[in-house]
Structures are given as structure tokens and as C-alpha cells.
Coordinates of C-alpha atoms and ligand atoms in Angstrom, one line a residue:
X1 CA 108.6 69.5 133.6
X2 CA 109.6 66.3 131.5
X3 CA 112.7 66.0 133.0
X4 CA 113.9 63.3 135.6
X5 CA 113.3 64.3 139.5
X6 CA 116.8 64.3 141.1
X7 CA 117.9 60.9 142.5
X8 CA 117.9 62.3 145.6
X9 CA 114.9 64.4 145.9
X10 CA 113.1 65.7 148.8
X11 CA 110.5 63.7 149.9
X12 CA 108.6 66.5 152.0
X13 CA 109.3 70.1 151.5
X14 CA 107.9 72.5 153.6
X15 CA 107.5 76.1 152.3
X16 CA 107.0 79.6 153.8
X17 CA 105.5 81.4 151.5
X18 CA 106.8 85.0 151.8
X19 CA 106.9 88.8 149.7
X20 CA 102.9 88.8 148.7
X21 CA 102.1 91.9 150.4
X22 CA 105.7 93.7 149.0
X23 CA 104.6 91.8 145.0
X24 CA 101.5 93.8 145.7
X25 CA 102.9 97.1 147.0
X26 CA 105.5 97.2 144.5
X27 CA 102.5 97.2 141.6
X28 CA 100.5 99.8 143.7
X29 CA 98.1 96.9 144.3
X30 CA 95.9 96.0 147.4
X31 CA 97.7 93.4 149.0
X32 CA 95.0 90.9 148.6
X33 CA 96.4 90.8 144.8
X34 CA 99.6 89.6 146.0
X35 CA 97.8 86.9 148.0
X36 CA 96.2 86.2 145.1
X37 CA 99.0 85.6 142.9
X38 CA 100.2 83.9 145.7
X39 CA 96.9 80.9 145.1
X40 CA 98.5 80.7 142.0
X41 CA 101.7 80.4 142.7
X42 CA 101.0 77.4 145.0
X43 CA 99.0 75.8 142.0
X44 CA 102.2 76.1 139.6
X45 CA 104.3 74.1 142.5
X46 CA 101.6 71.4 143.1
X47 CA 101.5 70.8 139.9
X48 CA 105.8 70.2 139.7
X49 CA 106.0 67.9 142.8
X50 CA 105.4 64.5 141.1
X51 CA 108.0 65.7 138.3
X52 CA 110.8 66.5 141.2
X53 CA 110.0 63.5 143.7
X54 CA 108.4 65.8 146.2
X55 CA 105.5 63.6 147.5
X56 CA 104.5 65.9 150.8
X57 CA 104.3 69.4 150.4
X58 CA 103.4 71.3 153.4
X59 CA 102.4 75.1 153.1
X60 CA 102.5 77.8 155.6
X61 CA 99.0 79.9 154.4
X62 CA 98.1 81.2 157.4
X63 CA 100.1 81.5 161.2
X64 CA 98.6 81.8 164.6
X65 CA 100.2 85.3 164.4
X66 CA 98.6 86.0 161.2
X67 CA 95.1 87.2 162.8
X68 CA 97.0 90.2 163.8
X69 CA 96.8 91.6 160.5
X70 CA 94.3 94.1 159.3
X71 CA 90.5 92.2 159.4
X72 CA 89.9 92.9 155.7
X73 CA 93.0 91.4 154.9
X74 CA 92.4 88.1 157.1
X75 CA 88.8 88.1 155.9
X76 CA 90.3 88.3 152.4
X77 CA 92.9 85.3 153.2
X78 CA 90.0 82.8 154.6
X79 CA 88.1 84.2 150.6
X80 CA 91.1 83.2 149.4
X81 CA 91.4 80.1 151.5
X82 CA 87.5 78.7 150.4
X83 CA 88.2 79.8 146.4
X84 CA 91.5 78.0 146.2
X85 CA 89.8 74.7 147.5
X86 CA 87.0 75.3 145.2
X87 CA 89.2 75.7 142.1
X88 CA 92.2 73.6 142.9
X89 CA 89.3 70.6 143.9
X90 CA 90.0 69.2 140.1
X91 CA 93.8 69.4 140.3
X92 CA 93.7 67.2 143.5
X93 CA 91.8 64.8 141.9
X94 CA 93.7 64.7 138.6
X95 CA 96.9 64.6 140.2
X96 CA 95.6 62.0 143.1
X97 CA 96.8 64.3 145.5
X98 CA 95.1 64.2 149.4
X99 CA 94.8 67.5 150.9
X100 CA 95.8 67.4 154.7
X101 CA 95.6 70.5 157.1
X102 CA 97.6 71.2 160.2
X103 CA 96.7 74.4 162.7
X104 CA 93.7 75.3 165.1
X105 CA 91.1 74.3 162.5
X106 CA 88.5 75.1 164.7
X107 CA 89.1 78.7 164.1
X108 CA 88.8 79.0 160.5
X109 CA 85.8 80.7 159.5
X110 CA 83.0 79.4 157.6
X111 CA 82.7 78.9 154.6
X112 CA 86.0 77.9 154.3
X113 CA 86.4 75.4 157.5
X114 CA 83.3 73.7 155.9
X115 CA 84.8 73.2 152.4
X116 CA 88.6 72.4 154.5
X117 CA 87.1 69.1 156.0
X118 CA 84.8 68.1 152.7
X119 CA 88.1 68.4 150.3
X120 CA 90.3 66.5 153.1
X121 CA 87.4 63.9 153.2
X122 CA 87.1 63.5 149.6
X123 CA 90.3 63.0 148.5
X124 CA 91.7 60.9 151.6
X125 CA 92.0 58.2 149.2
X126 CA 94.2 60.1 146.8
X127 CA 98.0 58.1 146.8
X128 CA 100.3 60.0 144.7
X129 CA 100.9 63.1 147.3
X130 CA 99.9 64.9 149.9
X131 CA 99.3 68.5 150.3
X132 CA 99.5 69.8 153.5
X133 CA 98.2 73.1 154.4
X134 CA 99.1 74.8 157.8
X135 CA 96.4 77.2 158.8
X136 CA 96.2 78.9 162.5
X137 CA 99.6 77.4 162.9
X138 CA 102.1 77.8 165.0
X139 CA 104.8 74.9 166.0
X140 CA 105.1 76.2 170.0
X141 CA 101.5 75.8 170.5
X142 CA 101.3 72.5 168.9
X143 CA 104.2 71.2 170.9
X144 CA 102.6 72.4 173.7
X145 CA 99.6 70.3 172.5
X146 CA 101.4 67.4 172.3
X147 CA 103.2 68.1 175.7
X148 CA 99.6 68.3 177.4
X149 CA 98.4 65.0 175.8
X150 CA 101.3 63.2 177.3
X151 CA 100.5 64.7 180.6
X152 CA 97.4 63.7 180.5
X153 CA 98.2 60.1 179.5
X154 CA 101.0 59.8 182.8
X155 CA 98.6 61.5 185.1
X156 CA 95.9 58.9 184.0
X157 CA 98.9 55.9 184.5
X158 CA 98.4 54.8 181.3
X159 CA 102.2 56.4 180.3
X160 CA 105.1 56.6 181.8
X161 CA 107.6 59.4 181.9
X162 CA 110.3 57.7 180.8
X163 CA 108.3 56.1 177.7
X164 CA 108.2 59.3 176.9
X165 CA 110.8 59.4 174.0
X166 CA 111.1 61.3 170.5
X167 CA 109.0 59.5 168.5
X168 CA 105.9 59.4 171.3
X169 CA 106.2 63.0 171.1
X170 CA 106.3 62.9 167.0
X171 CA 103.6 61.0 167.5
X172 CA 101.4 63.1 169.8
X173 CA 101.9 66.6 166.9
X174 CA 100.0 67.4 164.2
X175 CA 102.1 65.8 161.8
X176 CA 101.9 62.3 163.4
X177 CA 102.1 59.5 160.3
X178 CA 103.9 62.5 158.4
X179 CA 108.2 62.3 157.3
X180 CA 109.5 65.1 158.8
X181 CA 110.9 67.7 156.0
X182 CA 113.8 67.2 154.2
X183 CA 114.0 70.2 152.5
X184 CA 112.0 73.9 153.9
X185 CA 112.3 77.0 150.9
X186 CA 111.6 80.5 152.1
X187 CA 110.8 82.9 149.6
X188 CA 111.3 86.9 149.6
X189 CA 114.8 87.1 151.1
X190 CA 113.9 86.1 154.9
X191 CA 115.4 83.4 156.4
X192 CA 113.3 82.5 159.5
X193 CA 111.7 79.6 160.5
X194 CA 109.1 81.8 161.9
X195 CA 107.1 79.3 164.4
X196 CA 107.0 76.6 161.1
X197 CA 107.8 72.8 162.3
X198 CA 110.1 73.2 164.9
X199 CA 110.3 70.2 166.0
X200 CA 110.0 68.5 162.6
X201 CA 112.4 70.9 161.0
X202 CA 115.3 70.0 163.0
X203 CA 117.7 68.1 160.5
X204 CA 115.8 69.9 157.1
X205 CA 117.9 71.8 154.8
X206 CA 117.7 75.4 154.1
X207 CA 116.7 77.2 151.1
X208 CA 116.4 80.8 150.6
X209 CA 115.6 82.8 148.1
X210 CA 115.0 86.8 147.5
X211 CA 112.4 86.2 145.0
X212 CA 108.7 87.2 146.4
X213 CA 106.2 84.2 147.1
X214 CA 103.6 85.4 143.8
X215 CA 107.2 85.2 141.5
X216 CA 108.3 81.6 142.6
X217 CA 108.6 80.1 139.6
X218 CA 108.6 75.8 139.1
X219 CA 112.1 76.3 137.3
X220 CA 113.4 77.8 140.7
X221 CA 111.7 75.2 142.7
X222 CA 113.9 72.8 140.3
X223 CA 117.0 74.1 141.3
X224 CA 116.0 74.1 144.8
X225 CA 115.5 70.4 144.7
X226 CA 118.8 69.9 142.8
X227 CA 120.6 72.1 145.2
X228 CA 119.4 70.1 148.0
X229 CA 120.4 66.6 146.0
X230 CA 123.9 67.8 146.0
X231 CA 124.0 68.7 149.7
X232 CA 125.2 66.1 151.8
X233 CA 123.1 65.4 154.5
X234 CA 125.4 63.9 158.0
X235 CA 122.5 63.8 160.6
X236 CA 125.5 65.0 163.1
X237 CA 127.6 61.7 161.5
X238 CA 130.6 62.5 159.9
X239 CA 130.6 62.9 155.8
X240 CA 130.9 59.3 153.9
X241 CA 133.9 60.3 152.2
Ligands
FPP301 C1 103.1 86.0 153.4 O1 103.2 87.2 152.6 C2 102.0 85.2 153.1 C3 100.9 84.9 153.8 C4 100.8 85.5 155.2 C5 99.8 84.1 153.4 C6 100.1 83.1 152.4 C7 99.0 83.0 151.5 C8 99.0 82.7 150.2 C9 100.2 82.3 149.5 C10 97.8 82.8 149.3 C11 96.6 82.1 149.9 C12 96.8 80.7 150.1 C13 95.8 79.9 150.3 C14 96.0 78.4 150.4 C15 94.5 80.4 150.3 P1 103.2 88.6 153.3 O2 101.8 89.1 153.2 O3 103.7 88.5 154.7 O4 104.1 89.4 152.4 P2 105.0 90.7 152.9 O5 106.0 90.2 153.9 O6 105.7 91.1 151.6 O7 104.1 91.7 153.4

């Protein structure tokens, strides 16, 4: 990737990564190889962000709905989850990249919660991105969250309700201190938001694809960004034409 990022690139994209489980299928393969090829499909579009501009990426690798699937296969994911730090651990570094986490941490399993909070805590002072990964997520609950904690604050009179305004409640989320996304890619033909940053989501561009999460290629990810450079982005203004 030698080429110039777009002039108006994406600053945070968010992605759902979809179609590991049908990449698996489709190869007669346990669908823990798809999630596989998944890890390194995520490594391929780390590695591009810098080249396109993207500074925050934020990943969807595991929703609060998620732990309804099979337990080999959510025993498999948190594996996956705990290998992909491990290996990835010298990429983050390289590429000065922090690694940030959103979700019901509490609920990740050992190993892998363990080796969550040592990577975040090693590479906090990283500056040339951030990779965000979204794990028990699920943007209702966390607004709910943030809805209680501003509660809480009024009830105590140390808030009140009408200082309650959009960016307290920013604020009070997950992604507190984070741009919202400019730019969310879904892979594998769906186009849901799926319980993904709903609030933050609210004025990000669309990008859908039919290609399956393991096949999302940087050159794709390229034209996603120069797709979204082209769009013109009003807010709810009118076009400056
Ligand atoms: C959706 O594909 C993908 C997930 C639920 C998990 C995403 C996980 C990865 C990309 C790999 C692991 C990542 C980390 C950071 C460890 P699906 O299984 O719903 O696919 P399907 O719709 O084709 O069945």
C-alpha cells in the first residue's frame, strides 16, 4: 500500500465482520477455520489503516448475542481471542498502535481477559492508532449503561436533567474520548447494524459488501475508503454546491 490515503479519509471506521462461518462451510471446514482466517483477515486491515488515513478502527469480534452460539464455538472464539493478542502483540508495537476494548469485559474468560488488559496496558502509549475491539458488546446495553450513570448522578444532585445533553451522554458510553465513526463496512452481503454503535453510528456512512469477512482483502478496504471520500457528507445541511 504505497499509495496516498484519500484526502478525505475516514478517520474511524467501524467494521462488522461477517461470512466466517459460511467461508468455512463453503470449504467443508469447522467453522472455527473461518474464524480463523477471520484473525487474519483483521491483521491484513491493521496493517493498511496508516496507508488510508484510518487512525481508529473498531471491530465487532464478539456481541452480547454471540454467547448463544454453540460452546465449542465461543470457547474457540475467546482461543482465538488470547492467540490473536499473543501474535499480533509485535504488530501493535511496530505500527505504535494502542489496542482499546469496548463490551462487558468482565465476562471474557481467562486467559484471554488477562492478556485483554496486559496488551491495552502496554501499548496505551502507542500514538499512531487505535484498535478498538468490541467484545460482549452490544450498543442497547451500553446506552442503557450510560443512562443509569446519569441517573445516578441527578439522584445524587450532583447533575441536572436538563444538563443532560448529547455530548454528556457521549460521554457517559464506552467510547467516551473516541470520534464517532465516519465510515462502518459490513462484510458477507448483510446490511445491519446489528446492536453495533448506535448511538455513535448515527451520521456514519454505509458500506456493504457480499464478500465474506476471511476474503476481505486491503485492496477492497481501498475502495471502501475512496468510495466514502467521494460521498458527500450534509449532516442533515444541504449539499455545498
Ligand atoms: C461473524 O461471522 C463473526 C464473528 C461472530 C466473530 C468475529 C471474529 C473474528 C473475525 C475472528 C476472531 C477475532 C478476534 C479478534 C479473535 P459468522 O460466524 O456469523 O459467519 P456466518 O454468518 O457466515 O455464519
Amino acid at each position: 500500500m504505497s499509495e496516498q490515503p484519500p484526502k478525505q479519509a475516514p478517520l474511524h471506521v467501524g467494521m462488522i465482520m461477517d461470512g466466517n462461518g459460511r467461508w468455512a462451510k463453503a470449504r467443508a471446514l469447522p467453522r472455527l477455520a473461518g474464524h480463523r482466517a477471520g484473525a487474519e483477515t483483521i491483521r491484513r486491515i491493521l496493517e493498511a489503516c496508516p496507508g488510508l488515513g484510518v487512525h481508529w478502527l473498531t471491530l465487532y469480534a464478539f456481541s452480547t448475542e454471540n454467547w448463544r452460539r454453540p460452546d465449542d464455538e465461543v470457547s474457540g472464539l475467546m482461543s482465538l481471542l488470547d492467540q490473536f493478542l499473543r501474535e499480533r502483540r509485535k504488530d501493535l508495537d511496530k505500527q505504535r498502535i494502542r489496542l482499546n476494548a469496548i463490551g462487558g469485559l468482565e465476562r471474557i474468560p481467562e486467559p484471554a481477559r488477562t492478556r485483554l488488559f496486559e496488551t491495552m496496558a502496554a501499548t496505551r502509549h502507542h500514538d499512531r492508532g487505535v484498535l478498538t475491539l468490541a467484545l460482549n458488546y452490544g450498543a442497547r446495553s451500553e446506552i442503557v449503561a450510560a443512562t443509569r450513570r446519569l441517573a445516578e448522578e441527578v439522584a445524587a444532585g450532583r447533575l441536572r436533567p436538563d444538563e443532560i445533553t448529547e455530548e454528556r451522554l457521549s460521554g457517559a458510553l464506552s467510547t467516551a474520548g473516541m470520534p464517532d465513526p465516519d465510515l462502518i463496512i459490513r462484510t458477507s452481503g448483510e446490511m445491519r447494524l446489528s446492536n453495533f454503535l448506535l448511538w455513535q453510528a448515527s451520521y456514519a456512512e454505509f458500506w456493504c459488501t457480499p464478500t465474506l469477512w476471511p476474503d476481505f482483502s486491503c485492496d477492497e478496504f481501498r475502495r471502501a475508503v475512496e468510495e466514502f471520500a467521494r460521498r458527500g457528507r450534509r449532516f442533515g445541511g444541504l449539499a455545498n454546491v
